[in-house]
Structures are given as C-alpha cells and as structure tokens.
Amino acid sequence: MCAELVTVFGGTGFLGQQIVKRLFAGGHRIRVASRHAERARFQFGSDRIELFNGDIHDPESVEAAVAEASAVVNAVSLYVEGGGVTFRSLHVDGAQRVARSAAEAGVRALLHVSGIGVDTESSSTFIRARALGEQMVTAAFPGVVVL
Ligand SMILES: NC(=O)c1ccc[n+]([C@@H]2O[C@H](COP(=O)([O-])OP(=O)(O)OC[C@H]3O[C@@H](n4cnc5c(N)ncnc54)[C@H](OP(=O)(O)O)[C@@H]3O)[C@@H](O)[C@H]2O)c1
C-alpha cells in the first residue's frame, strides 16, 4: 500500500526539520513546502520526500501544496516583520489560508504550530497575531490540533 502523504509547511525550519525526520522514520511520504524548499538537505535523497517551493501568502501555491495530502502541518514562522510580510499576513491570514485549503481539499488532519503564551489582549503584535491565528484555524478546520 502507498504511504500517506503529509505536507509540512516550514519543513525546512528548526522545528519543521524535526517533524519531517519523525514522519520519515514513521514511513510517511512527505512534501516539504517552503519558499526555499531546496534547503531541505536532510531529505536523505529519498523519493518519499518531495520538495515544493511555495509561499503561504500565495493561495495557488497553498492549494497545490495540500493537494492529495492526508495530513498537513503548518510550522512556518516569522520573528521579524519586513518586506511587506507581517505577523498578521503570515500567522493569521496565512494560517487561515492553509487551514481553509486543507479543509477544502479533504485533508483529514491538520497540525498548527502556534506560539507560546498566546493572548488576544497582549501588547505584543506577535502574541496577538498568534492568538488570532489559532482562532482562525480552529474555525476553518474543525478538529485541528493546535500545538
Ligand atoms: N523554535 C522554537 O523554539 C519555537 C518555540 C515555540 C514555538 N515555535 C513555533 O514553531 C513554529 C516554527 O518555528 P521555527 O523556529 O522552527 O521557525 P524557523 O526555523 O524560522 O523556520 C520557519 C520555516 O517557515 C518557512 N517559511 C517562512 N515564511 C514562509 C512563507 N511565507 N511561506 C512558506 N514558508 C515560509 C521557512 O522556510 P523558507 O524561508 O524557505 O520559506 C522555514 O521552513 C513557529 O510557529 C514558531 O512560533 C518555535
């Protein structure tokens, strides 16, 4: 039987790499989705790991990234705003886009990696965005696991 496909947004990142390694060890097929997916040098040269260049801000690339996946992980990150990319655009709108696209594609499971101490009333733009992002993904994908 063909192994199920898991798309990992941010699979080249600090946390995402560890998630990919665990999924690989578990026998899954993995699609690493990020703007520079070729950085996934931990791919073991396996045909069970597919590199997908895409941006979470781009609806078409998000839709393509989740196509045919059984599960999706969102482990993208942004710690400093700039170049038109904001905490809101990535952690709220981008997170919602992933969750909606996954739901529409019939993905069975979504893991959304959030931040520590989320709070909609925080004085921190980052912390507020993370809290709002959790609300968006929870509404868009019933049963989402928020970590
Ligand atoms: N690291 C920690 O100790 C820690 C602690 C608590 C929570 N977290 C949370 O865990 C998550 C991952 O954090 P991390 O530290 O592993 O981040 P990271 O090392 O900075 O990795 C970020 C990942 O997101 C991808 N990415 C960034 N912008 C993107 C975009 N526009 N479209 C697609 N992919 C994009 C990056 O790849 P490209 O640059 O190739 O696009 C990279 O794969 C975040 O939600 C973070 O808040 C981390």
PDB file of N, CA and C in Angstrom, residues 60-143:
ATOM      1  N   GLU A  60      -2.642  30.046  -4.593  1.00  0.00           N
ATOM      2  CA  GLU A  60      -2.467  28.945  -5.543  1.00  0.00           C
ATOM      3  C   GLU A  60      -1.395  27.970  -5.079  1.00  0.00           C
ATOM      4  N   SER A  61      -0.317  28.495  -4.530  1.00  0.00           N
ATOM      5  CA  SER A  61       0.730  27.562  -4.103  1.00  0.00           C
ATOM      6  C   SER A  61       0.300  26.800  -2.854  1.00  0.00           C
ATOM      7  N   VAL A  62      -0.511  27.429  -2.005  1.00  0.00           N
ATOM      8  CA  VAL A  62      -1.007  26.695  -0.829  1.00  0.00           C
ATOM      9  C   VAL A  62      -1.930  25.565  -1.272  1.00  0.00           C
ATOM     10  N   GLU A  63      -2.809  25.870  -2.205  1.00  0.00           N
ATOM     11  CA  GLU A  63      -3.720  24.830  -2.708  1.00  0.00           C
ATOM     12  C   GLU A  63      -2.943  23.670  -3.327  1.00  0.00           C
ATOM     13  N   ALA A  64      -1.932  24.007  -4.116  1.00  0.00           N
ATOM     14  CA  ALA A  64      -1.139  22.942  -4.748  1.00  0.00           C
ATOM     15  C   ALA A  64      -0.366  22.143  -3.702  1.00  0.00           C
ATOM     16  N   ALA A  65       0.089  22.821  -2.664  1.00  0.00           N
ATOM     17  CA  ALA A  65       0.896  22.143  -1.637  1.00  0.00           C
ATOM     18  C   ALA A  65       0.080  21.134  -0.832  1.00  0.00           C
ATOM     19  N   VAL A  66      -1.197  21.396  -0.650  1.00  0.00           N
ATOM     20  CA  VAL A  66      -2.015  20.480   0.169  1.00  0.00           C
ATOM     21  C   VAL A  66      -2.716  19.419  -0.683  1.00  0.00           C
ATOM     22  N   ALA A  67      -2.664  19.567  -2.003  1.00  0.00           N
ATOM     23  CA  ALA A  67      -3.376  18.627  -2.873  1.00  0.00           C
ATOM     24  C   ALA A  67      -2.916  17.193  -2.618  1.00  0.00           C
ATOM     25  N   GLU A  68      -3.882  16.320  -2.450  1.00  0.00           N
ATOM     26  CA  GLU A  68      -3.667  14.880  -2.268  1.00  0.00           C
ATOM     27  C   GLU A  68      -3.029  14.515  -0.939  1.00  0.00           C
ATOM     28  N   ALA A  69      -2.842  15.486  -0.057  1.00  0.00           N
ATOM     29  CA  ALA A  69      -2.258  15.162   1.259  1.00  0.00           C
ATOM     30  C   ALA A  69      -3.331  14.594   2.186  1.00  0.00           C
ATOM     31  N   SER A  70      -2.927  13.646   3.016  1.00  0.00           N
ATOM     32  CA  SER A  70      -3.824  13.126   4.052  1.00  0.00           C
ATOM     33  C   SER A  70      -3.751  13.999   5.296  1.00  0.00           C
ATOM     34  N   ALA A  71      -2.583  14.588   5.506  1.00  0.00           N
ATOM     35  CA  ALA A  71      -2.393  15.432   6.685  1.00  0.00           C
ATOM     36  C   ALA A  71      -1.490  16.598   6.325  1.00  0.00           C
ATOM     37  N   VAL A  72      -1.665  17.681   7.065  1.00  0.00           N
ATOM     38  CA  VAL A  72      -0.891  18.901   6.831  1.00  0.00           C
ATOM     39  C   VAL A  72      -0.369  19.418   8.167  1.00  0.00           C
ATOM     40  N   VAL A  73       0.873  19.873   8.141  1.00  0.00           N
ATOM     41  CA  VAL A  73       1.478  20.518   9.303  1.00  0.00           C
ATOM     42  C   VAL A  73       1.837  21.936   8.901  1.00  0.00           C
ATOM     43  N   ASN A  74       1.456  22.901   9.731  1.00  0.00           N
ATOM     44  CA  ASN A  74       1.885  24.280   9.497  1.00  0.00           C
ATOM     45  C   ASN A  74       2.913  24.654  10.559  1.00  0.00           C
ATOM     46  N   ALA A  75       4.177  24.673  10.140  1.00  0.00           N
ATOM     47  CA  ALA A  75       5.273  25.037  11.057  1.00  0.00           C
ATOM     48  C   ALA A  75       6.068  26.202  10.487  1.00  0.00           C
ATOM     49  N   VAL A  76       5.363  27.101   9.794  1.00  0.00           N
ATOM     50  CA  VAL A  76       6.071  28.278   9.271  1.00  0.00           C
ATOM     51  C   VAL A  76       6.262  29.286  10.389  1.00  0.00           C
ATOM     52  N   SER A  77       7.214  30.172  10.192  1.00  0.00           N
ATOM     53  CA  SER A  77       7.497  31.132  11.246  1.00  0.00           C
ATOM     54  C   SER A  77       7.920  32.468  10.677  1.00  0.00           C
ATOM     55  N   LEU A  78       7.730  33.477  11.480  1.00  0.00           N
ATOM     56  CA  LEU A  78       8.205  34.829  11.172  1.00  0.00           C
ATOM     57  C   LEU A  78       8.450  35.500  12.511  1.00  0.00           C
ATOM     58  N   TYR A  79       9.680  35.913  12.728  1.00  0.00           N
ATOM     59  CA  TYR A  79      10.003  36.542  14.012  1.00  0.00           C
ATOM     60  C   TYR A  79      10.214  38.043  13.872  1.00  0.00           C
ATOM     61  N   VAL A  80      10.501  38.495  12.621  1.00  0.00           N
ATOM     62  CA  VAL A  80      10.723  39.928  12.378  1.00  0.00           C
ATOM     63  C   VAL A  80       9.936  40.333  11.139  1.00  0.00           C
ATOM     64  N   GLU A  81       9.098  41.336  11.260  1.00  0.00           N
ATOM     65  CA  GLU A  81       8.321  41.791  10.116  1.00  0.00           C
ATOM     66  C   GLU A  81       9.198  42.580   9.145  1.00  0.00           C
ATOM     67  N   GLY A  82       8.840  42.542   7.862  1.00  0.00           N
ATOM     68  CA  GLY A  82       9.606  43.306   6.879  1.00  0.00           C
ATOM     69  C   GLY A  82       9.269  42.880   5.468  1.00  0.00           C
ATOM     70  N   GLY A  83       9.578  43.767   4.509  1.00  0.00           N
ATOM     71  CA  GLY A  83       9.367  43.439   3.097  1.00  0.00           C
ATOM     72  C   GLY A  83       7.914  43.149   2.767  1.00  0.00           C
ATOM     73  N   GLY A  84       7.017  43.810   3.493  1.00  0.00           N
ATOM     74  CA  GLY A  84       5.599  43.606   3.233  1.00  0.00           C
ATOM     75  C   GLY A  84       5.020  42.385   3.928  1.00  0.00           C
ATOM     76  N   VAL A  85       5.868  41.626   4.608  1.00  0.00           N
ATOM     77  CA  VAL A  85       5.396  40.449   5.345  1.00  0.00           C
ATOM     78  C   VAL A  85       5.220  40.838   6.811  1.00  0.00           C
ATOM     79  N   THR A  86       4.038  40.569   7.322  1.00  0.00           N
ATOM     80  CA  THR A  86       3.730  40.957   8.702  1.00  0.00           C
ATOM     81  C   THR A  86       3.307  39.742   9.514  1.00  0.00           C
ATOM     82  N   PHE A  87       3.263  39.920  10.835  1.00  0.00           N
ATOM     83  CA  PHE A  87       2.778  38.831  11.689  1.00  0.00           C
ATOM     84  C   PHE A  87       1.352  38.478  11.289  1.00  0.00           C
ATOM     85  N   ARG A  88       0.588  39.494  10.955  1.00  0.00           N
ATOM     86  CA  ARG A  88      -0.802  39.282  10.540  1.00  0.00           C
ATOM     87  C   ARG A  88      -0.846  38.479   9.226  1.00  0.00           C
ATOM     88  N   SER A  89      -0.030  38.894   8.247  1.00  0.00           N
ATOM     89  CA  SER A  89      -0.120  38.235   6.935  1.00  0.00           C
ATOM     90  C   SER A  89       0.289  36.770   7.007  1.00  0.00           C
ATOM     91  N   LEU A  90       1.254  36.472   7.861  1.00  0.00           N
ATOM     92  CA  LEU A  90       1.743  35.089   7.925  1.00  0.00           C
ATOM     93  C   LEU A  90       1.010  34.260   8.980  1.00  0.00           C
ATOM     94  N   HIS A  91       0.916  34.796  10.203  1.00  0.00           N
ATOM     95  CA  HIS A  91       0.405  33.983  11.314  1.00  0.00           C
ATOM     96  C   HIS A  91      -1.115  33.999  11.439  1.00  0.00           C
ATOM     97  N   VAL A  92      -1.760  34.969  10.777  1.00  0.00           N
ATOM     98  CA  VAL A  92      -3.231  34.994  10.808  1.00  0.00           C
ATOM     99  C   VAL A  92      -3.767  34.597   9.429  1.00  0.00           C
ATOM    100  N   ASP A  93      -3.514  35.448   8.442  1.00  0.00           N
ATOM    101  CA  ASP A  93      -4.078  35.193   7.109  1.00  0.00           C
ATOM    102  C   ASP A  93      -3.481  33.947   6.472  1.00  0.00           C
ATOM    103  N   GLY A  94      -2.179  33.780   6.590  1.00  0.00           N
ATOM    104  CA  GLY A  94      -1.530  32.601   6.018  1.00  0.00           C
ATOM    105  C   GLY A  94      -1.991  31.325   6.699  1.00  0.00           C
ATOM    106  N   ALA A  95      -2.087  31.382   8.015  1.00  0.00           N
ATOM    107  CA  ALA A  95      -2.538  30.200   8.766  1.00  0.00           C
ATOM    108  C   ALA A  95      -3.967  29.836   8.393  1.00  0.00           C
ATOM    109  N   GLN A  96      -4.794  30.859   8.250  1.00  0.00           N
ATOM    110  CA  GLN A  96      -6.181  30.616   7.851  1.00  0.00           C
ATOM    111  C   GLN A  96      -6.240  30.022   6.441  1.00  0.00           C
ATOM    112  N   ARG A  97      -5.379  30.525   5.574  1.00  0.00           N
ATOM    113  CA  ARG A  97      -5.345  30.035   4.180  1.00  0.00           C
ATOM    114  C   ARG A  97      -4.994  28.550   4.144  1.00  0.00           C
ATOM    115  N   VAL A  98      -4.010  28.178   4.916  1.00  0.00           N
ATOM    116  CA  VAL A  98      -3.618  26.762   4.977  1.00  0.00           C
ATOM    117  C   VAL A  98      -4.779  25.918   5.501  1.00  0.00           C
ATOM    118  N   ALA A  99      -5.401  26.377   6.576  1.00  0.00           N
ATOM    119  CA  ALA A  99      -6.492  25.602   7.182  1.00  0.00           C
ATOM    120  C   ALA A  99      -7.674  25.471   6.224  1.00  0.00           C
ATOM    121  N   ARG A 100      -8.031  26.563   5.578  1.00  0.00           N
ATOM    122  CA  ARG A 100      -9.159  26.519   4.636  1.00  0.00           C
ATOM    123  C   ARG A 100      -8.852  25.615   3.451  1.00  0.00           C
ATOM    124  N   SER A 101      -7.665  25.774   2.896  1.00  0.00           N
ATOM    125  CA  SER A 101      -7.293  24.956   1.735  1.00  0.00           C
ATOM    126  C   SER A 101      -7.264  23.483   2.106  1.00  0.00           C
ATOM    127  N   ALA A 102      -6.761  23.195   3.289  1.00  0.00           N
ATOM    128  CA  ALA A 102      -6.712  21.797   3.731  1.00  0.00           C
ATOM    129  C   ALA A 102      -8.123  21.240   3.877  1.00  0.00           C
ATOM    130  N   ALA A 103      -9.007  22.014   4.476  1.00  0.00           N
ATOM    131  CA  ALA A 103     -10.392  21.555   4.650  1.00  0.00           C
ATOM    132  C   ALA A 103     -11.044  21.327   3.284  1.00  0.00           C
ATOM    133  N   GLU A 104     -10.845  22.262   2.383  1.00  0.00           N
ATOM    134  CA  GLU A 104     -11.462  22.154   1.053  1.00  0.00           C
ATOM    135  C   GLU A 104     -10.902  20.980   0.262  1.00  0.00           C
ATOM    136  N   ALA A 105      -9.652  20.640   0.526  1.00  0.00           N
ATOM    137  CA  ALA A 105      -9.014  19.537  -0.203  1.00  0.00           C
ATOM    138  C   ALA A 105      -9.332  18.180   0.412  1.00  0.00           C
ATOM    139  N   GLY A 106     -10.050  18.182   1.524  1.00  0.00           N
ATOM    140  CA  GLY A 106     -10.404  16.922   2.157  1.00  0.00           C
ATOM    141  C   GLY A 106      -9.297  16.305   2.987  1.00  0.00           C
ATOM    142  N   VAL A 107      -8.344  17.153   3.390  1.00  0.00           N
ATOM    143  CA  VAL A 107      -7.269  16.685   4.269  1.00  0.00           C
ATOM    144  C   VAL A 107      -7.882  16.217   5.594  1.00  0.00           C
ATOM    145  N   ARG A 108      -7.390  15.093   6.110  1.00  0.00           N
ATOM    146  CA  ARG A 108      -8.028  14.532   7.301  1.00  0.00           C
ATOM    147  C   ARG A 108      -7.513  15.134   8.609  1.00  0.00           C
ATOM    148  N   ALA A 109      -6.259  15.559   8.628  1.00  0.00           N
ATOM    149  CA  ALA A 109      -5.706  16.056   9.893  1.00  0.00           C
ATOM    150  C   ALA A 109      -4.814  17.260   9.640  1.00  0.00           C
ATOM    151  N   LEU A 110      -4.936  18.238  10.523  1.00  0.00           N
ATOM    152  CA  LEU A 110      -4.109  19.449  10.440  1.00  0.00           C
ATOM    153  C   LEU A 110      -3.470  19.707  11.790  1.00  0.00           C
ATOM    154  N   LEU A 111      -2.154  19.869  11.776  1.00  0.00           N
ATOM    155  CA  LEU A 111      -1.422  20.284  12.980  1.00  0.00           C
ATOM    156  C   LEU A 111      -0.939  21.708  12.753  1.00  0.00           C
ATOM    157  N   HIS A 112      -1.386  22.605  13.601  1.00  0.00           N
ATOM    158  CA  HIS A 112      -0.982  24.010  13.509  1.00  0.00           C
ATOM    159  C   HIS A 112      -0.040  24.317  14.668  1.00  0.00           C
ATOM    160  N   VAL A 113       1.198  24.667  14.317  1.00  0.00           N
ATOM    161  CA  VAL A 113       2.161  25.017  15.365  1.00  0.00           C
ATOM    162  C   VAL A 113       2.019  26.504  15.660  1.00  0.00           C
ATOM    163  N   SER A 114       1.666  26.793  16.887  1.00  0.00           N
ATOM    164  CA  SER A 114       1.442  28.178  17.290  1.00  0.00           C
ATOM    165  C   SER A 114       2.607  28.658  18.162  1.00  0.00           C
ATOM    166  N   GLY A 115       2.358  29.689  18.929  1.00  0.00           N
ATOM    167  CA  GLY A 115       3.423  30.253  19.760  1.00  0.00           C
ATOM    168  C   GLY A 115       3.118  30.067  21.239  1.00  0.00           C
ATOM    169  N   ILE A 116       4.056  30.482  22.052  1.00  0.00           N
ATOM    170  CA  ILE A 116       3.917  30.340  23.496  1.00  0.00           C
ATOM    171  C   ILE A 116       3.176  31.549  24.065  1.00  0.00           C
ATOM    172  N   GLY A 117       2.213  31.302  24.958  1.00  0.00           N
ATOM    173  CA  GLY A 117       1.538  32.376  25.681  1.00  0.00           C
ATOM    174  C   GLY A 117       0.649  33.245  24.837  1.00  0.00           C
ATOM    175  N   VAL A 118      -0.077  32.631  23.881  1.00  0.00           N
ATOM    176  CA  VAL A 118      -0.939  33.436  23.000  1.00  0.00           C
ATOM    177  C   VAL A 118      -1.989  34.190  23.808  1.00  0.00           C
ATOM    178  N   ASP A 119      -2.275  35.421  23.358  1.00  0.00           N
ATOM    179  CA  ASP A 119      -3.195  36.268  24.116  1.00  0.00           C
ATOM    180  C   ASP A 119      -3.707  37.373  23.183  1.00  0.00           C
ATOM    181  N   THR A 120      -5.012  37.387  22.953  1.00  0.00           N
ATOM    182  CA  THR A 120      -5.579  38.408  22.055  1.00  0.00           C
ATOM    183  C   THR A 120      -5.453  39.817  22.621  1.00  0.00           C
ATOM    184  N   GLU A 121      -5.222  39.933  23.929  1.00  0.00           N
ATOM    185  CA  GLU A 121      -5.126  41.264  24.560  1.00  0.00           C
ATOM    186  C   GLU A 121      -3.675  41.684  24.794  1.00  0.00           C
ATOM    187  N   SER A 122      -2.752  40.900  24.336  1.00  0.00           N
ATOM    188  CA  SER A 122      -1.337  41.212  24.578  1.00  0.00           C
ATOM    189  C   SER A 122      -0.930  42.544  23.941  1.00  0.00           C
ATOM    190  N   SER A 123       0.057  43.199  24.541  1.00  0.00           N
ATOM    191  CA  SER A 123       0.597  44.428  23.950  1.00  0.00           C
ATOM    192  C   SER A 123       1.532  44.097  22.780  1.00  0.00           C
ATOM    193  N   SER A 124       1.885  42.839  22.644  1.00  0.00           N
ATOM    194  CA  SER A 124       2.776  42.395  21.570  1.00  0.00           C
ATOM    195  C   SER A 124       1.984  42.057  20.305  1.00  0.00           C
ATOM    196  N   THR A 125       2.347  42.686  19.199  1.00  0.00           N
ATOM    197  CA  THR A 125       1.692  42.389  17.920  1.00  0.00           C
ATOM    198  C   THR A 125       1.845  40.909  17.572  1.00  0.00           C
ATOM    199  N   PHE A 126       3.013  40.361  17.859  1.00  0.00           N
ATOM    200  CA  PHE A 126       3.293  38.955  17.556  1.00  0.00           C
ATOM    201  C   PHE A 126       2.369  38.036  18.353  1.00  0.00           C
ATOM    202  N   ILE A 127       2.273  38.272  19.643  1.00  0.00           N
ATOM    203  CA  ILE A 127       1.450  37.403  20.501  1.00  0.00           C
ATOM    204  C   ILE A 127      -0.034  37.509  20.130  1.00  0.00           C
ATOM    205  N   ARG A 128      -0.476  38.705  19.818  1.00  0.00           N
ATOM    206  CA  ARG A 128      -1.876  38.880  19.398  1.00  0.00           C
ATOM    207  C   ARG A 128      -2.144  38.143  18.090  1.00  0.00           C
ATOM    208  N   ALA A 129      -1.198  38.253  17.158  1.00  0.00           N
ATOM    209  CA  ALA A 129      -1.373  37.575  15.865  1.00  0.00           C
ATOM    210  C   ALA A 129      -1.436  36.059  16.061  1.00  0.00           C
ATOM    211  N   ARG A 130      -0.628  35.542  16.941  1.00  0.00           N
ATOM    212  CA  ARG A 130      -0.647  34.090  17.178  1.00  0.00           C
ATOM    213  C   ARG A 130      -1.988  33.648  17.764  1.00  0.00           C
ATOM    214  N   ALA A 131      -2.528  34.472  18.657  1.00  0.00           N
ATOM    215  CA  ALA A 131      -3.830  34.149  19.251  1.00  0.00           C
ATOM    216  C   ALA A 131      -4.927  34.182  18.196  1.00  0.00           C
ATOM    217  N   LEU A 132      -4.910  35.210  17.367  1.00  0.00           N
ATOM    218  CA  LEU A 132      -5.920  35.329  16.323  1.00  0.00           C
ATOM    219  C   LEU A 132      -5.769  34.205  15.299  1.00  0.00           C
ATOM    220  N   GLY A 133      -4.534  33.852  15.014  1.00  0.00           N
ATOM    221  CA  GLY A 133      -4.279  32.743  14.092  1.00  0.00           C
ATOM    222  C   GLY A 133      -4.899  31.447  14.593  1.00  0.00           C
ATOM    223  N   GLU A 134      -4.777  31.206  15.886  1.00  0.00           N
ATOM    224  CA  GLU A 134      -5.383  29.994  16.458  1.00  0.00           C
ATOM    225  C   GLU A 134      -6.898  30.014  16.265  1.00  0.00           C
ATOM    226  N   GLN A 135      -7.501  31.175  16.482  1.00  0.00           N
ATOM    227  CA  GLN A 135      -8.954  31.276  16.307  1.00  0.00           C
ATOM    228  C   GLN A 135      -9.339  30.999  14.863  1.00  0.00           C
ATOM    229  N   MET A 136      -8.574  31.525  13.928  1.00  0.00           N
ATOM    230  CA  MET A 136      -8.876  31.351  12.503  1.00  0.00           C
ATOM    231  C   MET A 136      -8.769  29.889  12.073  1.00  0.00           C
ATOM    232  N   VAL A 137      -7.708  29.233  12.502  1.00  0.00           N
ATOM    233  CA  VAL A 137      -7.547  27.843  12.052  1.00  0.00           C
ATOM    234  C   VAL A 137      -8.561  26.928  12.721  1.00  0.00           C
ATOM    235  N   THR A 138      -8.920  27.252  13.939  1.00  0.00           N
ATOM    236  CA  THR A 138      -9.918  26.440  14.648  1.00  0.00           C
ATOM    237  C   THR A 138     -11.276  26.545  13.949  1.00  0.00           C
ATOM    238  N   ALA A 139     -11.586  27.744  13.472  1.00  0.00           N
ATOM    239  CA  ALA A 139     -12.858  27.937  12.773  1.00  0.00           C
ATOM    240  C   ALA A 139     -12.833  27.295  11.389  1.00  0.00           C
ATOM    241  N   ALA A 140     -11.681  27.349  10.733  1.00  0.00           N
ATOM    242  CA  ALA A 140     -11.600  26.873   9.345  1.00  0.00           C
ATOM    243  C   ALA A 140     -11.455  25.364   9.232  1.00  0.00           C
ATOM    244  N   PHE A 141     -10.863  24.742  10.250  1.00  0.00           N
ATOM    245  CA  PHE A 141     -10.595  23.305  10.163  1.00  0.00           C
ATOM    246  C   PHE A 141     -11.000  22.648  11.492  1.00  0.00           C
ATOM    247  N   PRO A 142     -12.250  22.221  11.586  1.00  0.00           N
ATOM    248  CA  PRO A 142     -12.698  21.559  12.820  1.00  0.00           C
ATOM    249  C   PRO A 142     -11.809  20.356  13.140  1.00  0.00           C
ATOM    250  N   GLY A 143     -11.384  20.251  14.371  1.00  0.00           N
ATOM    251  CA  GLY A 143     -10.534  19.133  14.775  1.00  0.00           C
ATOM    252  C   GLY A 143      -9.053  19.407  14.630  1.00  0.00           C
TER     253      GLY A 143
END
